[in-house]
mmCIF file of C-alpha atoms and ligand atoms in Angstrom:
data_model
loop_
_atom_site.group_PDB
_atom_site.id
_atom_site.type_symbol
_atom_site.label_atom_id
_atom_site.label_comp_id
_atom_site.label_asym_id
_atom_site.label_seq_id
_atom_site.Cartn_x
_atom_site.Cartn_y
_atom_site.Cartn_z
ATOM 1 C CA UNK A 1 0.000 0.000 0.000
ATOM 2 C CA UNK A 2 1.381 3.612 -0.885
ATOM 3 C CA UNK A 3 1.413 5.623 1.600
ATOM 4 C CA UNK A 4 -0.858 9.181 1.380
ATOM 5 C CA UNK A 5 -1.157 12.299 2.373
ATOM 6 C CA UNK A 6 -3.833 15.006 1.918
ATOM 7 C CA UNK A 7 -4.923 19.010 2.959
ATOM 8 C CA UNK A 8 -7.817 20.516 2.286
ATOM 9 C CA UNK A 9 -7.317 24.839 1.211
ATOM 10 C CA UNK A 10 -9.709 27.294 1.795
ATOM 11 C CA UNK A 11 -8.642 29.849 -1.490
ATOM 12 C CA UNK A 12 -7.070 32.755 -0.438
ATOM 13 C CA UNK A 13 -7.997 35.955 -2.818
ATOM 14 C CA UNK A 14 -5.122 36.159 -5.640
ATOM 15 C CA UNK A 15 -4.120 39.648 -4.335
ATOM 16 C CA UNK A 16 -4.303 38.014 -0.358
ATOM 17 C CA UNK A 17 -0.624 39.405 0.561
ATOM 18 C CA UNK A 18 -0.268 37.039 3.848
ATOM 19 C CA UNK A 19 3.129 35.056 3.903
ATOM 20 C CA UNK A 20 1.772 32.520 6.111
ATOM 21 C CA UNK A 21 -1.321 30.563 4.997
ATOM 22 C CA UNK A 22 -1.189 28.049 7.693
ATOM 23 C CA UNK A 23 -4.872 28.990 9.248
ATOM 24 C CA UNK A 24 -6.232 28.391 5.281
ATOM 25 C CA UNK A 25 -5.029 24.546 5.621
ATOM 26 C CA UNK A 26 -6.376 21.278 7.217
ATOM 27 C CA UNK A 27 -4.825 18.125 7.168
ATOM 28 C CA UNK A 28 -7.242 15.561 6.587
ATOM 29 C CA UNK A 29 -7.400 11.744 6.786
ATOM 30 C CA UNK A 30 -6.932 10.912 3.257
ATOM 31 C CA UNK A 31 -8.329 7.319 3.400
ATOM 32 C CA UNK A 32 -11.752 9.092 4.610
ATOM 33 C CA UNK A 33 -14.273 10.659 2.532
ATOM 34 C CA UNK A 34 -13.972 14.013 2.046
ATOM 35 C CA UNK A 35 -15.873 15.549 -0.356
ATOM 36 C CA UNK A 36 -19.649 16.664 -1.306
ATOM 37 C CA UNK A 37 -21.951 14.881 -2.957
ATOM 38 C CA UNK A 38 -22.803 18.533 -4.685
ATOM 39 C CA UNK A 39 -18.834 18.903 -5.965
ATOM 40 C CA UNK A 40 -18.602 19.737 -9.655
ATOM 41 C CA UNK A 41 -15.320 18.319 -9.756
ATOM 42 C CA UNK A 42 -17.223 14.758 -9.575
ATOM 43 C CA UNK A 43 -20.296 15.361 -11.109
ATOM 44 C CA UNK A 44 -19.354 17.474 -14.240
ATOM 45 C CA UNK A 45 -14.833 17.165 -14.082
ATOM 46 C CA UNK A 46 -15.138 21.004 -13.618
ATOM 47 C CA UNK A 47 -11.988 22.238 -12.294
ATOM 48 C CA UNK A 48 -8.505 21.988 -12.805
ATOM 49 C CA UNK A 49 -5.373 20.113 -11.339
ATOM 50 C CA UNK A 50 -1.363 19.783 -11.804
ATOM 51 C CA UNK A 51 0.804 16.414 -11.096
ATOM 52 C CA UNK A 52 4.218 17.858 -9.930
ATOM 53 C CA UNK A 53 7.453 15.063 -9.541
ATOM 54 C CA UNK A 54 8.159 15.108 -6.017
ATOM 55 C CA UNK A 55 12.379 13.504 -5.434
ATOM 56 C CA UNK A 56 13.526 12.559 -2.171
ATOM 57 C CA UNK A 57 11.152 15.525 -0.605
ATOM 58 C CA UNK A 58 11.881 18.110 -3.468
ATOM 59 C CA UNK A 59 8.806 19.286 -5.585
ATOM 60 C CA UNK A 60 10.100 20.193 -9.221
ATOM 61 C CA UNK A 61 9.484 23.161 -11.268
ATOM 62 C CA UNK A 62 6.834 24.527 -8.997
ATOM 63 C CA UNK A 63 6.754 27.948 -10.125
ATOM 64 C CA UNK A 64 6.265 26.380 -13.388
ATOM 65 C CA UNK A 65 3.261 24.310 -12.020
ATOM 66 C CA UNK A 66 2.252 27.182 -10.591
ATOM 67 C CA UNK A 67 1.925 29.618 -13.512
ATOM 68 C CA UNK A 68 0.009 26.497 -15.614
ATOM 69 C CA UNK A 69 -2.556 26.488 -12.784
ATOM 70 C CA UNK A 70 -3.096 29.906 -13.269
ATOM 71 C CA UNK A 71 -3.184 29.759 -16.998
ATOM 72 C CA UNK A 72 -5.526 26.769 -17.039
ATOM 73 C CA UNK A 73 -7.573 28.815 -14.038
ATOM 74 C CA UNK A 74 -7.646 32.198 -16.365
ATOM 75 C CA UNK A 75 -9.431 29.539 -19.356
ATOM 76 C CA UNK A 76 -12.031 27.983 -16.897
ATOM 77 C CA UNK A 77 -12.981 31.445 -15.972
ATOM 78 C CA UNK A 78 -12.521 29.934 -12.042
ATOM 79 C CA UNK A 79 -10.520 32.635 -9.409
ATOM 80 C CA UNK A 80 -7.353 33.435 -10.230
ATOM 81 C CA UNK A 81 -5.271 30.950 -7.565
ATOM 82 C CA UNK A 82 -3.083 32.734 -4.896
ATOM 83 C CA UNK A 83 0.329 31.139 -5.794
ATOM 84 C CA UNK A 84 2.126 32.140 -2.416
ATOM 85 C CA UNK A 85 -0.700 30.596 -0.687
ATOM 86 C CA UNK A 86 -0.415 27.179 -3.165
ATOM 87 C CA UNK A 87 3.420 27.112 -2.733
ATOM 88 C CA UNK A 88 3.126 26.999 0.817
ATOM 89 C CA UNK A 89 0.592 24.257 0.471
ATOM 90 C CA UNK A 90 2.854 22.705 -2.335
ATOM 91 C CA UNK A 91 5.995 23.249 0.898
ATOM 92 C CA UNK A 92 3.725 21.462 3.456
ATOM 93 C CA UNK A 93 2.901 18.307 1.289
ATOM 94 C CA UNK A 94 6.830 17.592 0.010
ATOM 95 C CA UNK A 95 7.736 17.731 3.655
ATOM 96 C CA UNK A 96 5.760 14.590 4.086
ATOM 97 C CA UNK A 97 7.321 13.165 1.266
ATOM 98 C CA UNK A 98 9.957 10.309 2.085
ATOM 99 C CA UNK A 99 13.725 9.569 0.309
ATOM 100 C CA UNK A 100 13.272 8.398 -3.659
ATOM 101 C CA UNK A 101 9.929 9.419 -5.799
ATOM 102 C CA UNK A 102 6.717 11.024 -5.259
ATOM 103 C CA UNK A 103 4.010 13.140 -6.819
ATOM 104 C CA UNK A 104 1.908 15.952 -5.447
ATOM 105 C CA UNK A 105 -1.461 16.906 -6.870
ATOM 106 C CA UNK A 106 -3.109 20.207 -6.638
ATOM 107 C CA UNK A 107 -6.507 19.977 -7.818
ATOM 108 C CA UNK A 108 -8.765 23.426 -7.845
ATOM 109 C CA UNK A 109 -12.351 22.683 -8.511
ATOM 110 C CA UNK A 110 -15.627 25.130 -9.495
ATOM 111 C CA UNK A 111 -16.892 23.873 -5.810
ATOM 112 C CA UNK A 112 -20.142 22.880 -4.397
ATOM 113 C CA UNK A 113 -22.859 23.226 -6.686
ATOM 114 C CA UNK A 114 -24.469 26.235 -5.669
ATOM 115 C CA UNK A 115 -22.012 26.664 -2.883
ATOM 116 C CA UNK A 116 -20.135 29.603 -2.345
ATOM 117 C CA UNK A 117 -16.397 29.164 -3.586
ATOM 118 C CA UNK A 118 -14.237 26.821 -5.137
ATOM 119 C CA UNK A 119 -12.880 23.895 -3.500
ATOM 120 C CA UNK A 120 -9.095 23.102 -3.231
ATOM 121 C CA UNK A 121 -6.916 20.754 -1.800
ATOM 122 C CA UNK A 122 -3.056 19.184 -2.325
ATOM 123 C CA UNK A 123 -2.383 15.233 -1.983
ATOM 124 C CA UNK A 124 0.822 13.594 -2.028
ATOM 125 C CA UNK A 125 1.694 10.169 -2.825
ATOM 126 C CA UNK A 126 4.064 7.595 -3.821
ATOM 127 C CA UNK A 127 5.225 8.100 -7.732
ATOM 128 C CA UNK A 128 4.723 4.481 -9.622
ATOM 129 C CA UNK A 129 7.869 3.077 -10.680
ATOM 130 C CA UNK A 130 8.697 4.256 -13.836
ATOM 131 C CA UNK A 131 12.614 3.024 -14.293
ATOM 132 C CA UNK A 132 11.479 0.474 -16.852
ATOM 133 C CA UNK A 133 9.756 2.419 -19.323
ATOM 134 C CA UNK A 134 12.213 5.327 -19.073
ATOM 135 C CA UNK A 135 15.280 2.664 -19.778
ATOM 136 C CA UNK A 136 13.169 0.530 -22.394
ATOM 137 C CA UNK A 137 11.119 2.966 -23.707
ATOM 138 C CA UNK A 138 7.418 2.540 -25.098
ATOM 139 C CA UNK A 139 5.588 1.734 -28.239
ATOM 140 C CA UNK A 140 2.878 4.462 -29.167
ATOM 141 C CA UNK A 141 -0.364 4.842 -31.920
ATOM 142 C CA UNK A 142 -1.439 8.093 -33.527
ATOM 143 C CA UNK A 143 -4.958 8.566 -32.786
ATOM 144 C CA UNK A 144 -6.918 11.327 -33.884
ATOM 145 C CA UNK A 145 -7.748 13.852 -31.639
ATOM 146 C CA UNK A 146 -10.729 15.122 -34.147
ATOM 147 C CA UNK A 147 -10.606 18.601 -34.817
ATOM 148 C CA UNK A 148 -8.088 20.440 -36.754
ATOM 149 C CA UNK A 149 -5.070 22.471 -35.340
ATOM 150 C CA UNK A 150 -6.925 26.091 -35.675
ATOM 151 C CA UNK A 151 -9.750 24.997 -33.322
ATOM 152 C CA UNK A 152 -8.255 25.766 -30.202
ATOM 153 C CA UNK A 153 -8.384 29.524 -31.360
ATOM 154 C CA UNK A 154 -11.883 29.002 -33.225
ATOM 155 C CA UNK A 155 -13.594 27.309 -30.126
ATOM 156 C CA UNK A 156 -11.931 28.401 -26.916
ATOM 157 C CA UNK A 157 -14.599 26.616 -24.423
ATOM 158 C CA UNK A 158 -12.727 23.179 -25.752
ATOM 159 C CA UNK A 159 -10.683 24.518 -23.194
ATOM 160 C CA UNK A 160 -7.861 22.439 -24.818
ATOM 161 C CA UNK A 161 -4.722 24.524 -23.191
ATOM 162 C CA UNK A 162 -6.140 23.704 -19.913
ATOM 163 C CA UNK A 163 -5.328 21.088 -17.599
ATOM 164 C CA UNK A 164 -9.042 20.216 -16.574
ATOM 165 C CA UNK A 165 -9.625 17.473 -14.648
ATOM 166 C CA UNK A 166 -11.777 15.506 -17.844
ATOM 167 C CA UNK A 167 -9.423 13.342 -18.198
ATOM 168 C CA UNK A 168 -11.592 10.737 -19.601
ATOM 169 C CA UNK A 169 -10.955 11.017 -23.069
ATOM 170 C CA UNK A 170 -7.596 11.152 -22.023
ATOM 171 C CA UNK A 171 -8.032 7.781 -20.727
ATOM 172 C CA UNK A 172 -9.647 6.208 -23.624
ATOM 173 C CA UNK A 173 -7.112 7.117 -25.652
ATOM 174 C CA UNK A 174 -4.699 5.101 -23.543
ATOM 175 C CA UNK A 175 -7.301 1.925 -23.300
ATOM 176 C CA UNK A 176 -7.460 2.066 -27.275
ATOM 177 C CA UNK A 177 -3.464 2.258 -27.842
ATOM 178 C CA UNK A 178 -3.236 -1.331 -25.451
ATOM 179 C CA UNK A 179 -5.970 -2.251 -27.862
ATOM 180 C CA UNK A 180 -4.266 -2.119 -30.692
ATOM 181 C CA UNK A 181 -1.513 -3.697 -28.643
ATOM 182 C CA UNK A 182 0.652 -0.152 -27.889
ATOM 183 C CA UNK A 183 1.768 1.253 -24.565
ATOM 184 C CA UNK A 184 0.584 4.462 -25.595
ATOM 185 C CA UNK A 185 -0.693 7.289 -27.575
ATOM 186 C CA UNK A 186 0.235 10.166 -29.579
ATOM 187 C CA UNK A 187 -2.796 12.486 -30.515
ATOM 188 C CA UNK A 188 -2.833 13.991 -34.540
ATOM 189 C CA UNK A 189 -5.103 16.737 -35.489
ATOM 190 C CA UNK A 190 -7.898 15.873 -37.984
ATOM 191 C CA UNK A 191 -5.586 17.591 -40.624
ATOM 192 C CA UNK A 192 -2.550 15.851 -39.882
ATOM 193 C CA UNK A 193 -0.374 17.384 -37.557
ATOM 194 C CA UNK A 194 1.403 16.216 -34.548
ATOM 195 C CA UNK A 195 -0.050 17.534 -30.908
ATOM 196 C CA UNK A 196 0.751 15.240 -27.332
ATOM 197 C CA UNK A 197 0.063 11.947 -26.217
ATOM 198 C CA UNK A 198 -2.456 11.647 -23.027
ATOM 199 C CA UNK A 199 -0.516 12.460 -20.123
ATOM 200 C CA UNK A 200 2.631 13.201 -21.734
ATOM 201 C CA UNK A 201 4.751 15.714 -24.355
ATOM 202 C CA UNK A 202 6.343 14.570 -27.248
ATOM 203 C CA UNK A 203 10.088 15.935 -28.330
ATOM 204 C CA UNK A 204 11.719 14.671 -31.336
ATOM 205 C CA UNK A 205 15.420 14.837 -32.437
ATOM 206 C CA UNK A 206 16.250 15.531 -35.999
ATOM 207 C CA UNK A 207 20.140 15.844 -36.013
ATOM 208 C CA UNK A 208 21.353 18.454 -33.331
ATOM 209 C CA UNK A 209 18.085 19.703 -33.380
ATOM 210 C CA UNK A 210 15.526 18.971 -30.750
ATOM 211 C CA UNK A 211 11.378 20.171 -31.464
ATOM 212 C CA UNK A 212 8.152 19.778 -29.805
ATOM 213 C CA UNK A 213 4.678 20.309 -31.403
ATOM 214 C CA UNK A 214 3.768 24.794 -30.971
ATOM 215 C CA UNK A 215 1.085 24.871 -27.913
ATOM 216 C CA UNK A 216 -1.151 27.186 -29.735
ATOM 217 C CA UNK A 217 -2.265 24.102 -31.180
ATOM 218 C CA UNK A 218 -4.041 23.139 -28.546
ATOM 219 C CA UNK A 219 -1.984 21.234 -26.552
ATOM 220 C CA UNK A 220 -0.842 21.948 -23.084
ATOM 221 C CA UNK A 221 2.501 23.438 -22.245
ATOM 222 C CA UNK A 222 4.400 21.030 -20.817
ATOM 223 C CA UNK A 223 6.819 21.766 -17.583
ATOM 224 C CA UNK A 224 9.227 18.742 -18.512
ATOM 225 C CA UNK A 225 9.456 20.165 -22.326
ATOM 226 C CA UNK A 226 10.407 23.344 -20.880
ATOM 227 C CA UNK A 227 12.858 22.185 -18.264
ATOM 228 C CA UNK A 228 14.672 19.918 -20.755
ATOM 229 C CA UNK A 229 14.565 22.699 -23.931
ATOM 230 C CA UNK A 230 16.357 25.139 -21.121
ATOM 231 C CA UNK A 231 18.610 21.963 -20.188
ATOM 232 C CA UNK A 232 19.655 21.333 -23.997
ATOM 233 C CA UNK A 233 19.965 25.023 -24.355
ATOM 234 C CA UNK A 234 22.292 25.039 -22.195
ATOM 235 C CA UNK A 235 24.184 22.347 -23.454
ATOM 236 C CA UNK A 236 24.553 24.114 -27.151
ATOM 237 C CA UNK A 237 21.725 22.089 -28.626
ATOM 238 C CA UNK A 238 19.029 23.927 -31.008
ATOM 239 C CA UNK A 239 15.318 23.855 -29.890
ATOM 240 C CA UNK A 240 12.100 24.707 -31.384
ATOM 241 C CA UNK A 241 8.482 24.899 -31.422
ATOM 242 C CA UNK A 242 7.310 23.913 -35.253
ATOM 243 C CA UNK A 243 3.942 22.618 -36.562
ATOM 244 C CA UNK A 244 4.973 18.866 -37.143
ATOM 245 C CA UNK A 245 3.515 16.828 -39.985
ATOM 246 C CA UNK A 246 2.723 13.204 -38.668
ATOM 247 C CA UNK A 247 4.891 11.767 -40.922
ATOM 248 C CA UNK A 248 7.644 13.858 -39.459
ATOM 249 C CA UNK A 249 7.318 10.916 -36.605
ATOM 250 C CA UNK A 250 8.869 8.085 -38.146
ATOM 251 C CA UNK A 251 11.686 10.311 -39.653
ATOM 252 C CA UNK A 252 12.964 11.259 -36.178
ATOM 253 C CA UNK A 253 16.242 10.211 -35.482
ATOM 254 C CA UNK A 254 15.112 9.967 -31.717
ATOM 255 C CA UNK A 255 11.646 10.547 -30.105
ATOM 256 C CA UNK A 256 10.488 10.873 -26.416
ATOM 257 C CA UNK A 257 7.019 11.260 -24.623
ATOM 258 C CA UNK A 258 7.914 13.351 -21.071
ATOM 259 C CA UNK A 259 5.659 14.377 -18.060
ATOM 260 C CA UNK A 260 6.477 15.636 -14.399
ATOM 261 C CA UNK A 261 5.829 11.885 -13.141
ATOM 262 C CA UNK A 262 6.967 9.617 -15.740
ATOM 263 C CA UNK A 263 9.976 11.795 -16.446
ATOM 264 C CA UNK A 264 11.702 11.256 -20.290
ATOM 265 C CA UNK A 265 10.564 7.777 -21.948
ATOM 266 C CA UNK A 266 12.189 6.984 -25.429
ATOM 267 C CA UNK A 267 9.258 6.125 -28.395
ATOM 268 C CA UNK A 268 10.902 2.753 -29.725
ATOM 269 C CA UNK A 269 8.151 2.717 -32.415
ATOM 270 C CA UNK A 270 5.203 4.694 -33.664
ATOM 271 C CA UNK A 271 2.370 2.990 -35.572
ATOM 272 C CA UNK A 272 4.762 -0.090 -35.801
ATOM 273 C CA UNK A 273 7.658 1.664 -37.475
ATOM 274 C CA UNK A 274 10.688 1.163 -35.085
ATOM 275 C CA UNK A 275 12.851 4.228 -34.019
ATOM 276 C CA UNK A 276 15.922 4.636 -33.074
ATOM 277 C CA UNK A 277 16.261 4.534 -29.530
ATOM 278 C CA UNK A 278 19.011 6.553 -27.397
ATOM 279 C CA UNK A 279 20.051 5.077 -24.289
ATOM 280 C CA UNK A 280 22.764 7.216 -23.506
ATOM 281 C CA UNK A 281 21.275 10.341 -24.150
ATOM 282 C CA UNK A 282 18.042 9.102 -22.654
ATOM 283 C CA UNK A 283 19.953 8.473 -19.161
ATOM 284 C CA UNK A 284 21.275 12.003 -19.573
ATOM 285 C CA UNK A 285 17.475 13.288 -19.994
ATOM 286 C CA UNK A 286 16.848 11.253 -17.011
ATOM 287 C CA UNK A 287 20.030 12.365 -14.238
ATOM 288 C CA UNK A 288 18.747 15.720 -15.063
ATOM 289 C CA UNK A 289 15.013 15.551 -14.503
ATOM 290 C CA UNK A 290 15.776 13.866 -11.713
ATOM 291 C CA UNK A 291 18.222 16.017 -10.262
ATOM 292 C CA UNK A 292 16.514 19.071 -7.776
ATOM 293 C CA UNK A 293 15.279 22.047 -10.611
ATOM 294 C CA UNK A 294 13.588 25.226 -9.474
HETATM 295 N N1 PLP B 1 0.150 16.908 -22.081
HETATM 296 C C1 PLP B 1 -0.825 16.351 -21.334
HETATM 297 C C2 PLP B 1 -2.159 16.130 -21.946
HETATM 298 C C3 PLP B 1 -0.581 15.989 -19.996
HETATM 299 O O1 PLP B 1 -1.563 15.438 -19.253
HETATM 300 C C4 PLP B 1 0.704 16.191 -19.445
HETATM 301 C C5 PLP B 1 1.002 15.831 -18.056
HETATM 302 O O2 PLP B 1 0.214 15.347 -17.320
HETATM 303 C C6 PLP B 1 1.693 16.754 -20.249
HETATM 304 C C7 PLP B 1 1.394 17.111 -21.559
HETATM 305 C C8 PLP B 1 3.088 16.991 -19.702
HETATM 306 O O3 PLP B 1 3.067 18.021 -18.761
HETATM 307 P P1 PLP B 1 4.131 18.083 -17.590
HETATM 308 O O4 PLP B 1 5.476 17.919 -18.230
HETATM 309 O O5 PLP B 1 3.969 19.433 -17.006
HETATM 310 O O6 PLP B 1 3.838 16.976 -16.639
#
């Protein structure tokens, strides 16, 4: 049994200039129910939620976390979060987080149907072990996603650049790549264009050059892309944000899906055509996402 831990937040007002948000937070039994039958999150998946990696008690990229809650917030139309108050919440949660890997959820909801506020609260847990899939890497399936790559600026209450907590499509998407006897997904617009897989970004490698699908297209912006484009930056390597064509996949010289959790995982093949995998480099990804980043 993992172990868990959970704290219910009463929101703070964005522009609330406290410090200390202790008196907002309540420590709950997390094996005990704790939520209203009237909460939107359950009934309609109305509210919003990040997954940050959590390594030996340090929570990763939470600023960027941070900012994407607000982002995906500012697209639900829900209160704009108070960030000091979540990073102290974020602060409380790692420091009940034990030696090797963890994640922490923060999970902002509309609230109560016909309540008064939102609803908000932090969990932390143990992280599943992902060493195998990020040293043997993972066999994915386009699927398409069903609309085209302008959408997201033609329709905006898709809501597709927010992390919402409907994750059910999300899901079926992973059922019907095990289906057709994949590990995973990668989503394609309707007119043939890279976007993400479920729970994951995708980066591929074409020489020195390392690119991830634009997130105008619908996609959310992932905190491990970032981390590693700054990382490879750094390093001298060239990267981009392009509109990929889906056969751009199986021309990669190198391809990875990567999330806070799950961390870098090489794409072996894609729709049955093998790629090259990169062990080396893919252990390189790997030190460094697992190494403390701010
Ligand atoms: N895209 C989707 C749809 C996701 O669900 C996730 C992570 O859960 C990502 C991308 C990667 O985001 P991050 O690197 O911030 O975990």
């Amino acid at each position: 049994m993992t172990w868990r831990f959970a704290l219910v937040i009463e929101p703070a007002a964005s522009d609330d200039v406290r410090t200390d948000f202790a008196a907002d937070f309540r420590t709950i039994d997390p094996a005990a129910p704790a939520l209203s039958v009237g909460e939107l999150s359950t009934q309609r998946g109305d509210g919003i939620f990040e997954s940050i990696g959590v390594v030996d008690g340090h929570a990763q990229e939470v600023q960027a976390h941070l900012e994407r809650l607000a982002h995906s917030a500012r697209l639900c139309d829900l209160p704009a979060p108070n960030l000091a108050q979540w990073r102290h919440a974020v602060a409380i949660a790692a420091s009940h987080c034990p030696a090797g890997e963890s994640v922490i959820k923060l999970i902002l909801s509309r609230g109560v149907e016909h309540g008064p506020a939102p609803t908000a609260w932090v969990t932390a847990a143990g992280a599943p072990d992902n060493s195998r899939v990020r040293a043997e890497g993972l066999r994915a399936v386009t699927l398409d996603r069903g609309y085209d790559i302008g959408v997201p600026a033609r329709a905006p209450w898709l809501l597709l650049g927010a992390k919402t907590l409907s994750y059910a499509v999300n899901m079926a998407a992973i059922r019907e790549a095990k289906s057709r006897g994949a590990d995973d997904a990668i989503f394609v617009s309707s007119d043939g264009y890279v976007l993400e897989a479920p729970t994951a970004s995708l980066i591929l490698r074409r020489g020195d050059r390392f690119v991830t699908p634009a997130p105008n297209g619908g996609i959310l912006h992932g905190t491990t892309q970032l981390s590693l484009f700054e990382h490879l930056d750094r390093g001298g390597f060239v990267t981009a944000y392009e509109t990929i064509p889906a056969a751009a996949l199986t021309d990669a010289d190198a391809a990875w899906l990567v999330s806070s959790v799950r961390l870098a995982a090489p794409v072996r093949a894609v729709d049955g055509v093998e790629i090259a995998v990169d062990a080396e480099l893919t252990a390189s990804f790997n030190d460094y996402l697992l190494s403390p980043r701010d």
